[in-house]
mmCIF file of C-alpha atoms in Angstrom:
data_model
loop_
_atom_site.group_PDB
_atom_site.id
_atom_site.type_symbol
_atom_site.label_atom_id
_atom_site.label_comp_id
_atom_site.label_asym_id
_atom_site.label_seq_id
_atom_site.Cartn_x
_atom_site.Cartn_y
_atom_site.Cartn_z
ATOM 1 C CA MET K 298 -11.555 -17.890 49.673
ATOM 2 C CA ASN K 299 -13.823 -19.676 47.296
ATOM 3 C CA GLY K 300 -16.610 -17.241 48.156
ATOM 4 C CA ASP K 301 -14.303 -14.286 47.442
ATOM 5 C CA ALA K 302 -13.610 -15.604 43.941
ATOM 6 C CA ARG K 303 -17.338 -15.909 43.280
ATOM 7 C CA GLU K 304 -17.971 -12.406 44.513
ATOM 8 C CA HIS K 305 -15.070 -11.078 42.477
ATOM 9 C CA GLY K 306 -16.435 -12.875 39.404
ATOM 10 C CA LYS K 307 -19.846 -11.332 39.971
ATOM 11 C CA GLU K 308 -18.320 -7.883 40.208
ATOM 12 C CA ASP K 309 -16.413 -8.339 36.916
ATOM 13 C CA ARG K 310 -19.406 -9.787 35.133
ATOM 14 C CA PRO K 311 -21.476 -6.588 34.805
ATOM 15 C CA SER K 312 -18.469 -4.607 33.588
ATOM 16 C CA ASP K 313 -17.727 -7.342 31.031
ATOM 17 C CA GLU K 314 -21.342 -7.245 29.872
ATOM 18 C CA VAL K 315 -21.200 -3.473 29.563
ATOM 19 C CA ALA K 316 -17.994 -3.695 27.535
ATOM 20 C CA LEU K 317 -19.498 -6.429 25.360
ATOM 21 C CA SER K 318 -22.664 -4.405 24.813
ATOM 22 C CA ALA K 319 -20.582 -1.396 23.822
ATOM 23 C CA ARG K 320 -18.588 -3.493 21.340
ATOM 24 C CA LEU K 321 -21.778 -4.960 19.887
ATOM 25 C CA ARG K 322 -23.286 -1.491 19.444
ATOM 26 C CA HIS K 323 -20.074 -0.307 17.794
ATOM 27 C CA LEU K 324 -20.097 -3.296 15.426
ATOM 28 C CA ALA K 325 -23.775 -2.792 14.640
ATOM 29 C CA ASP K 326 -23.103 0.861 13.781
ATOM 30 C CA ARG K 327 -20.188 -0.091 11.529
ATOM 31 C CA LEU K 328 -22.291 -2.773 9.834
ATOM 32 C CA ALA K 329 -25.117 -0.301 9.228
ATOM 33 C CA ARG K 330 -22.650 2.181 7.687
ATOM 34 C CA GLU K 331 -21.135 -0.495 5.445
ATOM 35 C CA GLN K 332 -24.569 -1.650 4.302
ATOM 36 C CA ALA K 333 -25.592 1.934 3.551
ATOM 37 C CA ASP K 334 -22.367 2.452 1.563
ATOM 38 C CA GLY K 335 -23.030 -0.789 -0.317
ATOM 39 C CA LYS K 336 -26.555 0.314 -1.204
ATOM 40 C CA THR K 337 -25.338 3.648 -2.559
ATOM 41 C CA ARG K 338 -22.678 1.897 -4.624
ATOM 42 C CA ALA K 339 -25.200 -0.625 -5.922
ATOM 43 C CA SER K 340 -27.718 2.091 -6.706
ATOM 44 C CA SER K 341 -25.168 4.020 -8.735
ATOM 45 C CA GLY K 342 -24.661 0.963 -10.939
ATOM 46 C CA ALA K 343 -21.386 2.271 -12.333
ATOM 47 C CA SER K 344 -19.527 -0.983 -11.789
ATOM 48 C CA SER K 345 -22.371 -3.116 -13.143
ATOM 49 C CA ARG K 346 -22.564 -0.933 -16.263
ATOM 50 C CA ALA K 347 -18.813 -1.223 -16.706
ATOM 51 C CA ASP K 348 -19.034 -5.005 -16.362
ATOM 52 C CA ALA K 349 -21.853 -5.152 -18.901
ATOM 53 C CA SER K 350 -19.912 -2.924 -21.276
ATOM 54 C CA ALA K 351 -16.829 -5.118 -20.968
ATOM 55 C CA MET K 352 -18.937 -8.217 -21.553
ATOM 56 C CA ALA K 353 -20.526 -6.656 -24.637
ATOM 57 C CA ARG K 354 -17.137 -5.687 -26.006
ATOM 58 C CA GLY K 355 -15.768 -9.181 -25.421
ATOM 59 C CA LEU K 356 -18.741 -10.775 -27.148
ATOM 60 C CA ARG K 357 -18.396 -8.389 -30.092
ATOM 61 C CA LEU K 358 -14.703 -9.167 -30.503
ATOM 62 C CA SER K 359 -15.262 -12.911 -30.322
ATOM 63 C CA ALA K 360 -18.154 -12.670 -32.796
ATOM 64 C CA GLU K 361 -15.868 -10.773 -35.204
ATOM 65 C CA LEU K 362 -13.328 -13.581 -35.111
ATOM 66 C CA VAL K 363 -15.828 -16.441 -35.359
ATOM 67 C CA ALA K 364 -17.739 -14.780 -38.201
ATOM 68 C CA ALA K 365 -14.574 -14.222 -40.225
ATOM 69 C CA VAL K 366 -13.498 -17.851 -39.815
ATOM 70 C CA LEU K 367 -16.975 -19.120 -40.748
ATOM 71 C CA VAL K 368 -17.140 -16.906 -43.842
ATOM 72 C CA GLY K 369 -13.684 -18.126 -44.853
ATOM 73 C CA ALA K 370 -14.755 -21.740 -44.356
ATOM 74 C CA GLY K 371 -17.916 -21.172 -46.388
ATOM 75 C CA LEU K 372 -15.991 -19.572 -49.246
ATOM 76 C CA GLY K 373 -13.409 -22.355 -49.122
ATOM 77 C CA TRP K 374 -16.089 -25.014 -49.286
ATOM 78 C CA LEU K 375 -17.677 -23.187 -52.237
ATOM 79 C CA VAL K 376 -14.324 -22.978 -54.052
ATOM 80 C CA ASP K 377 -13.795 -26.701 -53.393
ATOM 81 C CA ARG K 378 -17.204 -27.504 -54.905
ATOM 82 C CA LEU K 379 -16.763 -25.291 -57.946
ATOM 83 C CA LEU K 380 -13.149 -26.102 -58.796
ATOM 84 C CA GLY K 381 -12.953 -29.657 -57.451
ATOM 85 C CA VAL K 382 -9.830 -29.101 -55.342
ATOM 86 C CA SER K 383 -11.207 -30.796 -52.278
ATOM 87 C CA PRO K 384 -9.178 -29.847 -49.195
ATOM 88 C CA LEU K 385 -7.084 -27.046 -50.657
ATOM 89 C CA GLY K 386 -9.745 -24.323 -50.980
ATOM 90 C CA LEU K 387 -11.147 -24.951 -47.523
ATOM 91 C CA VAL K 388 -7.728 -24.875 -45.840
ATOM 92 C CA VAL K 389 -6.605 -21.723 -47.656
ATOM 93 C CA PHE K 390 -9.808 -19.803 -47.045
ATOM 94 C CA VAL K 391 -10.091 -20.849 -43.392
ATOM 95 C CA LEU K 392 -6.582 -19.491 -42.871
ATOM 96 C CA LEU K 393 -7.475 -16.307 -44.754
ATOM 97 C CA GLY K 394 -10.654 -15.996 -42.684
ATOM 98 C CA PHE K 395 -8.667 -16.435 -39.492
ATOM 99 C CA ALA K 396 -6.201 -13.737 -40.557
ATOM 100 C CA ALA K 397 -9.063 -11.405 -41.510
ATOM 101 C CA GLY K 398 -10.728 -12.112 -38.155
ATOM 102 C CA ILE K 399 -7.566 -11.217 -36.252
ATOM 103 C CA VAL K 400 -7.244 -7.970 -38.208
ATOM 104 C CA ASN K 401 -10.927 -7.133 -37.547
ATOM 105 C CA VAL K 402 -10.529 -7.837 -33.835
ATOM 106 C CA MET K 403 -7.454 -5.625 -33.657
ATOM 107 C CA ARG K 404 -9.292 -2.808 -35.443
ATOM 108 C CA ALA K 405 -12.370 -3.148 -33.258
ATOM 109 C CA ALA K 406 -10.221 -3.159 -30.124
ATOM 110 C CA GLY K 407 -8.435 -0.016 -31.274
ATOM 111 C CA LEU K 408 -5.032 -1.672 -31.553
ATOM 112 C CA ALA K 409 -4.764 -1.171 -35.331
ATOM 113 C CA SER K 410 -5.871 1.572 -37.667
ATOM 114 C CA GLY K 411 -8.407 1.189 -40.449
ATOM 115 C CA PRO K 412 -7.437 0.351 -44.054
ATOM 116 C CA GLY K 413 -7.356 3.995 -45.210
ATOM 117 C CA ASP K 414 -5.504 5.319 -42.134
ATOM 118 C CA ARG K 415 -1.922 4.472 -43.056
ATOM 119 C CA GLY K 416 0.615 6.769 -41.478
ATOM 120 C CA THR K 417 3.921 7.494 -43.166
#
């Protein structure tokens, strides 16, 4: 009985190996197709260009805001020096710079129209 189980196991073993080999070949073919598809997608570069474009747009919008706030702070500091109203000029012009920065960002993003494009 024990010998029959060994012989039965030996008979199943080659068929299992054949099935396993077939599965491995199938997986290798699928992997090769996926890698080829990945190379064609990477070579097109459409997604990487879109990512770079989105990054550039984000940097431009953030630079618009930061520049407006810095210009407002510089003008406020200058007004404080010239008129001697120490914190008032800086606070007012930083707030004006922030508001101008928000408006510039909205215009650059296409969410608001330009100054001469008022619709009635």
